[in-house]
PDB file of C-alpha atoms in Angstrom:
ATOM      1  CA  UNK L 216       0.000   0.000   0.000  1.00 51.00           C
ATOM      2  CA  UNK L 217       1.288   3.296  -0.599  1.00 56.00           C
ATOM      3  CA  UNK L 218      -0.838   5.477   2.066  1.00 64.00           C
ATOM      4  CA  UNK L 219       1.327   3.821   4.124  1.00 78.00           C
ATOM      5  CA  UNK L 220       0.337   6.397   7.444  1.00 83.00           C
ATOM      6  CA  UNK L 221      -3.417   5.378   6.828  1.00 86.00           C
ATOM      7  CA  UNK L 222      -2.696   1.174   6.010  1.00 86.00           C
ATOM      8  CA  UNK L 223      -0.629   1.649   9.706  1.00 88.00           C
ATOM      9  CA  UNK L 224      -3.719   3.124  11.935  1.00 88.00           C
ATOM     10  CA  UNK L 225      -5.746   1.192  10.382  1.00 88.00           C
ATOM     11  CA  UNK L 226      -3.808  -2.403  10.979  1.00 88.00           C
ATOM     12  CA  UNK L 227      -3.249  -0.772  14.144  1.00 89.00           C
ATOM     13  CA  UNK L 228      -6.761  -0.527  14.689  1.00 88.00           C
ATOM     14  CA  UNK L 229      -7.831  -3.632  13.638  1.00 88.00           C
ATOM     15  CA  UNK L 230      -5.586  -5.359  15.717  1.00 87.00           C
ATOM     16  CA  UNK L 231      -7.050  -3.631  18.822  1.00 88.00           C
ATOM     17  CA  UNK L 232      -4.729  -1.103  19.535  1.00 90.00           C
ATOM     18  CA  UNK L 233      -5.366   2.670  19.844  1.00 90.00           C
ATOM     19  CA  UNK L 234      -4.244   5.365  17.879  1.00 88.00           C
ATOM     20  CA  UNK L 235      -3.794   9.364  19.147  1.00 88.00           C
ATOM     21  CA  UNK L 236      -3.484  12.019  17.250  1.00 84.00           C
ATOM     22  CA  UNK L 237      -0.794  14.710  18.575  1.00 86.00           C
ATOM     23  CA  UNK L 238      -2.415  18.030  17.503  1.00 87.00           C
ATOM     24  CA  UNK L 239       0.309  19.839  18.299  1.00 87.00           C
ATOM     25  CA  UNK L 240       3.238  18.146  16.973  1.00 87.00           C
ATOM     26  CA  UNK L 241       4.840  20.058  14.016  1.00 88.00           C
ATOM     27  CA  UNK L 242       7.856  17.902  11.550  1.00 87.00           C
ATOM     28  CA  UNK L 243       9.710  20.175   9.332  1.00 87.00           C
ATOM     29  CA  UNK L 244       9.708  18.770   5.803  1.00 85.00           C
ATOM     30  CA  UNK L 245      11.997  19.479   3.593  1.00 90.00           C
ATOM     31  CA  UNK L 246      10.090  20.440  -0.177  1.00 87.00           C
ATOM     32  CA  UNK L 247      11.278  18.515  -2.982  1.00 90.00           C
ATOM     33  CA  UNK L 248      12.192  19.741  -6.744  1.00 93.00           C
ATOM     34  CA  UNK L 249       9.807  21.341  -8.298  1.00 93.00           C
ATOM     35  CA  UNK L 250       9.600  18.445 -10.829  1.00 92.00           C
ATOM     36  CA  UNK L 251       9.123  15.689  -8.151  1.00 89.00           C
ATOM     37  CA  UNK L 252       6.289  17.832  -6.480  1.00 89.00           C
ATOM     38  CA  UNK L 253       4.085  17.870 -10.051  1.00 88.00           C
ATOM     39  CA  UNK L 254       4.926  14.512 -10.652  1.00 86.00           C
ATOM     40  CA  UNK L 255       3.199  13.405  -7.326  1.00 88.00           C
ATOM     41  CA  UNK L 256       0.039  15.105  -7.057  1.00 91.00           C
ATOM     42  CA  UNK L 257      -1.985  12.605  -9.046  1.00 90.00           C
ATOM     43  CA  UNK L 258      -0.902   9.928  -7.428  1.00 88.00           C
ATOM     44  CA  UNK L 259      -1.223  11.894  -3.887  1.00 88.00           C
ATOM     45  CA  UNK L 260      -5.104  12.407  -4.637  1.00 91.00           C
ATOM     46  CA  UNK L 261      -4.932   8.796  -5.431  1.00 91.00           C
ATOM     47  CA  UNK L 262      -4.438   8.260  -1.805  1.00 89.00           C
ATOM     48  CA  UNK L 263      -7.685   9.459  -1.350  1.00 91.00           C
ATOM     49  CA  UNK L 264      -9.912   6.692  -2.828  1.00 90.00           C
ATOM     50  CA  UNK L 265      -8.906   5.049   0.568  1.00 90.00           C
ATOM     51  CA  UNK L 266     -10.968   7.775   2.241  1.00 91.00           C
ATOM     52  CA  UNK L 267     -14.141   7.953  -0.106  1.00 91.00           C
ATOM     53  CA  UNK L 268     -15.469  11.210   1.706  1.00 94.00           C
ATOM     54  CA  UNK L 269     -12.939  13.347   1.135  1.00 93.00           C
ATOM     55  CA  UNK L 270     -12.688  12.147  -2.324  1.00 95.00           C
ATOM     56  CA  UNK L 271     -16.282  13.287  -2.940  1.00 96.00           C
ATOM     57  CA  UNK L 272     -15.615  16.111  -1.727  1.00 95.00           C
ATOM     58  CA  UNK L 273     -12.947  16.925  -3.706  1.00 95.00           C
ATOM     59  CA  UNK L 274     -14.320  15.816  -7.127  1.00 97.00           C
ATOM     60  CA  UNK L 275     -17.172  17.928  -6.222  1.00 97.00           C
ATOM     61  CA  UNK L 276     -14.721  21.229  -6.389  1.00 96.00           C
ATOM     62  CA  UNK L 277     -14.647  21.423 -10.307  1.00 95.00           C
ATOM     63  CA  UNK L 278     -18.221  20.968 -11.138  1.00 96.00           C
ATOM     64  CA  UNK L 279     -19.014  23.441  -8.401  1.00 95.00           C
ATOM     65  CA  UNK L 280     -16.669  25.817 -10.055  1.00 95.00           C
ATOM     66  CA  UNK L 281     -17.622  25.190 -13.614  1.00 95.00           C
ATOM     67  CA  UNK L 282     -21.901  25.740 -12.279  1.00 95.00           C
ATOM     68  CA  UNK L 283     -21.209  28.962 -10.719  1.00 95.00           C
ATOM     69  CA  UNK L 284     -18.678  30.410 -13.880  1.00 95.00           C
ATOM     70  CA  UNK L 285     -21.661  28.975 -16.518  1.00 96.00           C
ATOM     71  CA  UNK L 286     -24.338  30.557 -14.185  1.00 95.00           C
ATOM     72  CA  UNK L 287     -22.433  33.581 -14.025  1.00 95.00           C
ATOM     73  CA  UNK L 288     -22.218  33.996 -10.426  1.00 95.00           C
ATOM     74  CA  UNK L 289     -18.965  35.676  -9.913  1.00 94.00           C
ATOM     75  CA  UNK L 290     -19.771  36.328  -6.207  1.00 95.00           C
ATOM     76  CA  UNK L 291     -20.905  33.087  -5.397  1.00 95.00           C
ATOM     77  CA  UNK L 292     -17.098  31.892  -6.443  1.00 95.00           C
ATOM     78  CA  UNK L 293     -15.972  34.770  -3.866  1.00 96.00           C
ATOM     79  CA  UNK L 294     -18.203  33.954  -1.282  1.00 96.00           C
ATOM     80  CA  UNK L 295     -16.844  30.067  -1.965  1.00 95.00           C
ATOM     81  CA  UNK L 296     -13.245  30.880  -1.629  1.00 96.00           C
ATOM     82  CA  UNK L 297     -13.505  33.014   1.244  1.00 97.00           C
ATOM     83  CA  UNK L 298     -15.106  30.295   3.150  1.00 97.00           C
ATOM     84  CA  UNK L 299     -11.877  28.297   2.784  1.00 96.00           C
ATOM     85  CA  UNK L 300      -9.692  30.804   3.759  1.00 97.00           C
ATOM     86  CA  UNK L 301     -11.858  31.214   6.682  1.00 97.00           C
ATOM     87  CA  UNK L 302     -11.607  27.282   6.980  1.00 96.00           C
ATOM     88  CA  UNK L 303      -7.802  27.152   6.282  1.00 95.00           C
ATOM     89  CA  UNK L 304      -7.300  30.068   8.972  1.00 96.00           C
ATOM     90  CA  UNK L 305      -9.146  28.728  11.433  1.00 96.00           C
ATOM     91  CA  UNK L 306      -6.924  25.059  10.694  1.00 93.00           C
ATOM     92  CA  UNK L 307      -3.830  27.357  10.927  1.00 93.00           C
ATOM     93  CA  UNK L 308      -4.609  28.889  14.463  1.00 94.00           C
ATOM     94  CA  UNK L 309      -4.987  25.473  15.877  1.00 92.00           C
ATOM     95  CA  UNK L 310      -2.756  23.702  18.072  1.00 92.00           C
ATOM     96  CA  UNK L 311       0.047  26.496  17.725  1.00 90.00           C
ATOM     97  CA  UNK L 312      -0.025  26.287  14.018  1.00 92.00           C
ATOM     98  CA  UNK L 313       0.668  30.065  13.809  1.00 93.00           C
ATOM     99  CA  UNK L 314       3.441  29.755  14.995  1.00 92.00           C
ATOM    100  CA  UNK L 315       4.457  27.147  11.966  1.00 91.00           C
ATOM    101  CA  UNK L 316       2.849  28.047   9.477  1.00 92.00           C
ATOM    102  CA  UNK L 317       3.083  31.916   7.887  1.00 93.00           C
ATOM    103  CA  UNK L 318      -0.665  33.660   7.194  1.00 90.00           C
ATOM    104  CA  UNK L 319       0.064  33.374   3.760  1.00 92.00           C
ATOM    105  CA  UNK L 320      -1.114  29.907   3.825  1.00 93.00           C
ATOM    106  CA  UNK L 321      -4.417  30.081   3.822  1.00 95.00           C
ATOM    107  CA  UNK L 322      -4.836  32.548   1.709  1.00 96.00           C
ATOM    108  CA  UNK L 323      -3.615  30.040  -0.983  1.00 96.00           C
ATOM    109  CA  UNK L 324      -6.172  27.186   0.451  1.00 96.00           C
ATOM    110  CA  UNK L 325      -8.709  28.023  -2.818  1.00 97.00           C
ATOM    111  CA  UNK L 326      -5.455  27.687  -5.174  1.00 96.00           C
ATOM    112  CA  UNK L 327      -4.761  23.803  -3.548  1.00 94.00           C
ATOM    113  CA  UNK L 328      -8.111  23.119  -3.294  1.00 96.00           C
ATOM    114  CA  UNK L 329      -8.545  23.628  -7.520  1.00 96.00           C
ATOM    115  CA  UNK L 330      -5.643  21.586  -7.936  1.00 96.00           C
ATOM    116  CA  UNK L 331      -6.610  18.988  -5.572  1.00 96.00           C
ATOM    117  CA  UNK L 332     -10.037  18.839  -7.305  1.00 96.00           C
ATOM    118  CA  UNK L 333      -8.329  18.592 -10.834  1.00 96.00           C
ATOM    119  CA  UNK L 334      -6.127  15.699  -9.415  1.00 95.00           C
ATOM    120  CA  UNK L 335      -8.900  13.786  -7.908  1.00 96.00           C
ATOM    121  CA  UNK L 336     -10.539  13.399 -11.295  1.00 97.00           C
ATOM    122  CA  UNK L 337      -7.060  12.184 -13.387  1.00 95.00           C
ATOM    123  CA  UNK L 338      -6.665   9.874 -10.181  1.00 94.00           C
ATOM    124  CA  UNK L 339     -10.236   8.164 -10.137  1.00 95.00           C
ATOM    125  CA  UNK L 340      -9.735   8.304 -14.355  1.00 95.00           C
ATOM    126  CA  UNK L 341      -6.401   6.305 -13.755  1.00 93.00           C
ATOM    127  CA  UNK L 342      -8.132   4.386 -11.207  1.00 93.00           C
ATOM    128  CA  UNK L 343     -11.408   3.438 -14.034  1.00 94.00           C
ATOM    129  CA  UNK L 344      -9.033   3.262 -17.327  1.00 94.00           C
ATOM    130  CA  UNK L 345      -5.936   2.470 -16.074  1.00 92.00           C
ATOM    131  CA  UNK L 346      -6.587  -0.048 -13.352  1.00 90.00           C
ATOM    132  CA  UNK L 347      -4.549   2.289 -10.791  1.00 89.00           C
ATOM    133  CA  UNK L 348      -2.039   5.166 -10.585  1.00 88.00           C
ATOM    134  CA  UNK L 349       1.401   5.247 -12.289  1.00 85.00           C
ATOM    135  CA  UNK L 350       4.272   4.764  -8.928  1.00 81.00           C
ATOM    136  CA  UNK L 351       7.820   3.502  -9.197  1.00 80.00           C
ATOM    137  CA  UNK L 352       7.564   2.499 -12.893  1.00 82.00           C
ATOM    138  CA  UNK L 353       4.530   0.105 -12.029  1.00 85.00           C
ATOM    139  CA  UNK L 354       1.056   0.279 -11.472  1.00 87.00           C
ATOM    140  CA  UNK L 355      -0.255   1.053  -7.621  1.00 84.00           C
ATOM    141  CA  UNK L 356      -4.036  -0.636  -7.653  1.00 87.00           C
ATOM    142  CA  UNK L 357      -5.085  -0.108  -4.244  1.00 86.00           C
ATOM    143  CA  UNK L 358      -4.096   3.079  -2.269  1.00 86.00           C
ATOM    144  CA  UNK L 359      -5.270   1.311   1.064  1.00 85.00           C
ATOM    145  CA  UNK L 360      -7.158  -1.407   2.587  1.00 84.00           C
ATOM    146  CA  UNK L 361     -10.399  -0.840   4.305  1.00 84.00           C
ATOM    147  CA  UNK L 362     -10.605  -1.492   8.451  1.00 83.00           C
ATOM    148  CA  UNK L 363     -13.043  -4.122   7.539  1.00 85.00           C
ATOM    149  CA  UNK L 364     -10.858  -5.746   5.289  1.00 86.00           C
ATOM    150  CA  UNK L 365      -7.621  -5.781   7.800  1.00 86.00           C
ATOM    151  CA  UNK L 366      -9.682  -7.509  10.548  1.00 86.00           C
ATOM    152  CA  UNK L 367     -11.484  -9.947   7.721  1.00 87.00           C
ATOM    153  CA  UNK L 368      -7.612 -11.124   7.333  1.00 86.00           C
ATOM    154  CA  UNK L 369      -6.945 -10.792  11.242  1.00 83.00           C
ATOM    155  CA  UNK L 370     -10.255 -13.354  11.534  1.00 83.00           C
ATOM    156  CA  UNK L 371      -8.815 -15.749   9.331  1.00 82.00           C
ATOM    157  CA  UNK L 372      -7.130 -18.705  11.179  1.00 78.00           C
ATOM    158  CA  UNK L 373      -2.708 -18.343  10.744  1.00 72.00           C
ATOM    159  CA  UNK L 374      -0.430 -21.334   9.654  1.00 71.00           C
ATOM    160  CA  UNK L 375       1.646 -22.364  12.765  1.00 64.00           C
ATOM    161  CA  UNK L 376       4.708 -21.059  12.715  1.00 59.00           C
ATOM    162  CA  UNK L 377       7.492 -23.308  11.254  1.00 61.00           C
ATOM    163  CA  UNK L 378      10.247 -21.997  13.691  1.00 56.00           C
ATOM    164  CA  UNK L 379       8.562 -23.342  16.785  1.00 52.00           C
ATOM    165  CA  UNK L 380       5.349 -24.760  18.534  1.00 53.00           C
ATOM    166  CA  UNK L 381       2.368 -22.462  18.476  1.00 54.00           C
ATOM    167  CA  UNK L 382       1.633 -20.214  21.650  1.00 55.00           C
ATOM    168  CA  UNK L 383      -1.162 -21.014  24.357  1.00 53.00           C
ATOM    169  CA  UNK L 384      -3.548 -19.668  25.236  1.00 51.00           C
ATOM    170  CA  UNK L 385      -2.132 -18.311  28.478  1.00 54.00           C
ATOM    171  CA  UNK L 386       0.596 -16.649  26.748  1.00 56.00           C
ATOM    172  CA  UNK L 387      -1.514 -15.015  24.731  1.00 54.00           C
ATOM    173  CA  UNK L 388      -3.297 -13.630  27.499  1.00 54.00           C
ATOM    174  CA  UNK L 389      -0.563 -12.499  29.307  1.00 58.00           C
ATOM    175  CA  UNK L 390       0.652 -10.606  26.493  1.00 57.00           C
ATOM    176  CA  UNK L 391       0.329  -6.586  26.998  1.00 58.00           C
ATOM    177  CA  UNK L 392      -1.836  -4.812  24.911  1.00 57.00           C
ATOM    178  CA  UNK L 393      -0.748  -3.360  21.754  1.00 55.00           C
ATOM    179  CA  UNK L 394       0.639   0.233  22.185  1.00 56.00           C
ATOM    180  CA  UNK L 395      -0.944   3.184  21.405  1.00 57.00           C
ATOM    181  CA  UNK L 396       0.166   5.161  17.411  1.00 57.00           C
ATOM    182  CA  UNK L 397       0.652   8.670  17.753  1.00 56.00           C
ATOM    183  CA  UNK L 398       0.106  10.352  14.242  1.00 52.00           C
TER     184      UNK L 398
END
């Protein structure tokens, strides 16, 4: 899988363990070429058919855009993209985000959020006529598994190990519960 952060909470999860969200937790990343950044956004709103929501609402941008510009309703694109910067602002004061992250930032939210809605489509296209997204010079199917499918595999019975006799039952038991993933 190559939403590898979402394929980990989830196994997590379906193992029983708990996952917790740092809010406040900031990593410096480094940005990459300009080159390597185009070159991934397809396949980054790829990601998203693992979270069929937010793909929704992101293929929902462009006709949204394209109704209002037909209908000639210049203010009802303003009043659109001033709700995200709103949105993005309010993101950007959370946790101590001002601190990280310069206002600028949401003032470009409308900008990402075109872009993102332009690279859901020629991801789910990929996904319909391609059979998946172009990565590593092959061809990524599946950008996650479901929950539902990670505990479907957790249900089904495990060959005994070949390296020694299979644990009891009061081993098991004894065993501490899996730790907590902080994302």
């Amino acid at each position: 899988m190559l939403f590898e952060n979402l394929e980990l909470i989830r196994t997590v999860r379906a193992h029983g363990g708990t996952v917790a969200t740092e809010a406040g937790l900031y990593v410096r990343r480094l940005p990459p070429t300009t080159r390597h950044f185009c070159s991934q956004r397809t396949r980054q709103a790829y990601d998203e058919l693992a979270r069929p929501v937010r793909l929704l609402a992101a293929l929902l941008v462009l006709p949204g855009v394209v109704a209002a510009v037909a209908a000639r309703r210049p203010a009802l694109l303003a009043t659109g993209a001033a709700a995200v910067v709103a949105l993005a602002e309010a993101g950007r004061r959370r946790a101590g985000g001002r601190a990280v992250f310069p206002p600028a930032t949401a003032w470009t939210a409308p900008l990402w959020l075109l872009e993102r809605g332009v690279c859901s489509w020629l991801a789910v296209s990929q996904a319909v006529c391609l059979g998946g997204v172009r990565y590593s010079g092959g061809r990524l199917r599946r950008a996650a598994n479901s929950t539902r499918a990670l505990r479907r595999r957790l249900a089904q019975p495990q060959p005994a190990a070949r390296w020694g006799p299979a644990e009891s039952a009061e081993a098991a038991a004894s065993r501490p519960s899996p730790p907590a993933v902080r994302t």
